[in-house]
Amino acid sequence: MDLKKLIIKDKLPRHIAIIMDGNGRWAQSRGNMRVFGHQNGVESVKQVVEASGELGIEYLTLYAFSTENWNRPRAEVDALMGLMVKTIEAQTESLHENNVRLTAIGELDDLPPAVKKQLQNAMDYTSGNTGLNLVLALSYSGRWEITSALKTIIEEIQKGNVDPGTIDTCLIETYLNTSNIPDPELLIRTSGERRISNFMLWQLAYTELYFSQVLWPDFRKKDFYEAIIDFQRRDRRFGRIKEQLGTETVKYQG
Ligand code: FPP
């Protein structure tokens, strides 16, 4: 069956976020080093980027490296960073040709210079594109992001630029890495794990969660379509009752 045909075009999520999990297990089950799983995960990245562009999804955020991932063995961290450089370099032209705009969230200053340079180059090169916004979460965690926002807000209060009486959810959002990005409507996590793992903690408040059994290196367009179809069958109520929906625009007001 052509799953793509089951997707309702005018009910697409604007923003899909993905926790790409299961690379290590995929490689180890084949008797290979964990990095082999990460290398093969790049094909899955290409598949979801391509599928998102074809469908007309506006934002796709990929959790590529968490703050906690720095604690992995040095060799794995180095291999992952090397893979980032290689992949971004190899894909920049193709992203550009497909009108994809690349951005990133996270503590980018902590990345090795080669990754930062390649990433900056790709972000600059694709900055004028108007199709899919591909957001890489690198050295990112939700608690880090909220803590950074809090620190900046306190600094601004001390400088007299922010009146504490004006602090509300809208103001806090302007200090997050995602200030110009709508909250994800759909979060996909692969590999059967059912956790958020410190990803977009603020932004996922009303997000639909979808857990796939497929390990990330095996994740293909059809798996992505399945997640979107499942999402489109859900009732999203934002704390309201079903009868209120459809009669007015429902936006989470915090
Ligand atoms: C989690 O699997 C995956 C990662 C920590 C890295 C994912 C990164 C890529 C696929 C490279 C993508 C590159 C770009 C430029 C987007 P895991 O190692 O935690 O798997 P496990 O749970 O089986 O151990």
PDB file of N, CA, C and O in Angstrom, residues 4 45 77 127 146 160 197 204 211 239 248 253:
ATOM      1  N   LYS A   4       1.902   7.022   1.583  1.00  0.00           N
ATOM      2  CA  LYS A   4       1.947   8.472   1.361  1.00  0.00           C
ATOM      3  C   LYS A   4       0.570   9.015   0.957  1.00  0.00           C
ATOM      4  O   LYS A   4       0.195  10.134   1.306  1.00  0.00           O
ATOM      5  N   VAL A  45      18.523   9.770   8.015  1.00  0.00           N
ATOM      6  CA  VAL A  45      18.406  11.228   8.062  1.00  0.00           C
ATOM      7  C   VAL A  45      18.011  11.732   6.669  1.00  0.00           C
ATOM      8  O   VAL A  45      17.081  12.521   6.519  1.00  0.00           O
ATOM      9  N   VAL A  77      32.537   9.690  20.749  1.00  0.00           N
ATOM     10  CA  VAL A  77      32.254  11.127  20.573  1.00  0.00           C
ATOM     11  C   VAL A  77      33.038  11.653  19.369  1.00  0.00           C
ATOM     12  O   VAL A  77      32.485  12.325  18.490  1.00  0.00           O
ATOM     13  N   SER A 127      20.935  29.825   4.031  1.00  0.00           N
ATOM     14  CA  SER A 127      20.112  30.747   4.842  1.00  0.00           C
ATOM     15  C   SER A 127      18.962  31.400   4.058  1.00  0.00           C
ATOM     16  O   SER A 127      17.960  31.787   4.643  1.00  0.00           O
ATOM     17  N   ILE A 146      16.636  25.736  29.029  1.00  0.00           N
ATOM     18  CA  ILE A 146      15.811  26.512  29.961  1.00  0.00           C
ATOM     19  C   ILE A 146      16.718  27.244  30.961  1.00  0.00           C
ATOM     20  O   ILE A 146      16.485  28.414  31.287  1.00  0.00           O
ATOM     21  N   GLY A 160      18.229  46.172  33.929  1.00  0.00           N
ATOM     22  CA  GLY A 160      17.056  47.050  33.847  1.00  0.00           C
ATOM     23  C   GLY A 160      16.311  46.938  32.526  1.00  0.00           C
ATOM     24  O   GLY A 160      15.436  47.747  32.221  1.00  0.00           O
ATOM     25  N   SER A 197      14.019  11.992  27.260  1.00  0.00           N
ATOM     26  CA  SER A 197      15.478  12.142  27.373  1.00  0.00           C
ATOM     27  C   SER A 197      15.973  13.589  27.228  1.00  0.00           C
ATOM     28  O   SER A 197      16.908  13.859  26.468  1.00  0.00           O
ATOM     29  N   LEU A 204       7.698  20.588  24.094  1.00  0.00           N
ATOM     30  CA  LEU A 204       6.906  19.369  23.898  1.00  0.00           C
ATOM     31  C   LEU A 204       5.646  19.327  24.759  1.00  0.00           C
ATOM     32  O   LEU A 204       4.966  18.300  24.813  1.00  0.00           O
ATOM     33  N   PHE A 211       6.051   6.455  19.329  1.00  0.00           N
ATOM     34  CA  PHE A 211       7.210   5.606  19.578  1.00  0.00           C
ATOM     35  C   PHE A 211       7.231   4.467  18.567  1.00  0.00           C
ATOM     36  O   PHE A 211       6.279   3.697  18.475  1.00  0.00           O
ATOM     37  N   GLY A 239      -6.173  20.674  26.299  1.00  0.00           N
ATOM     38  CA  GLY A 239      -6.827  20.918  27.583  1.00  0.00           C
ATOM     39  C   GLY A 239      -8.286  21.312  27.471  1.00  0.00           C
ATOM     40  O   GLY A 239      -8.974  21.501  28.463  1.00  0.00           O
ATOM     41  N   GLU A 248     -13.224  27.438  16.688  1.00  0.00           N
ATOM     42  CA  GLU A 248     -12.342  28.593  16.853  1.00  0.00           C
ATOM     43  C   GLU A 248     -10.919  28.091  16.710  1.00  0.00           C
ATOM     44  O   GLU A 248     -10.654  26.904  16.782  1.00  0.00           O
ATOM     45  N   GLN A 253      -2.091  28.840  24.983  1.00  0.00           N
ATOM     46  CA  GLN A 253      -1.758  30.181  25.466  1.00  0.00           C
ATOM     47  C   GLN A 253      -0.880  30.133  26.704  1.00  0.00           C
ATOM     48  O   GLN A 253      -0.485  31.173  27.225  1.00  0.00           O
TER      49      GLN A 253
END
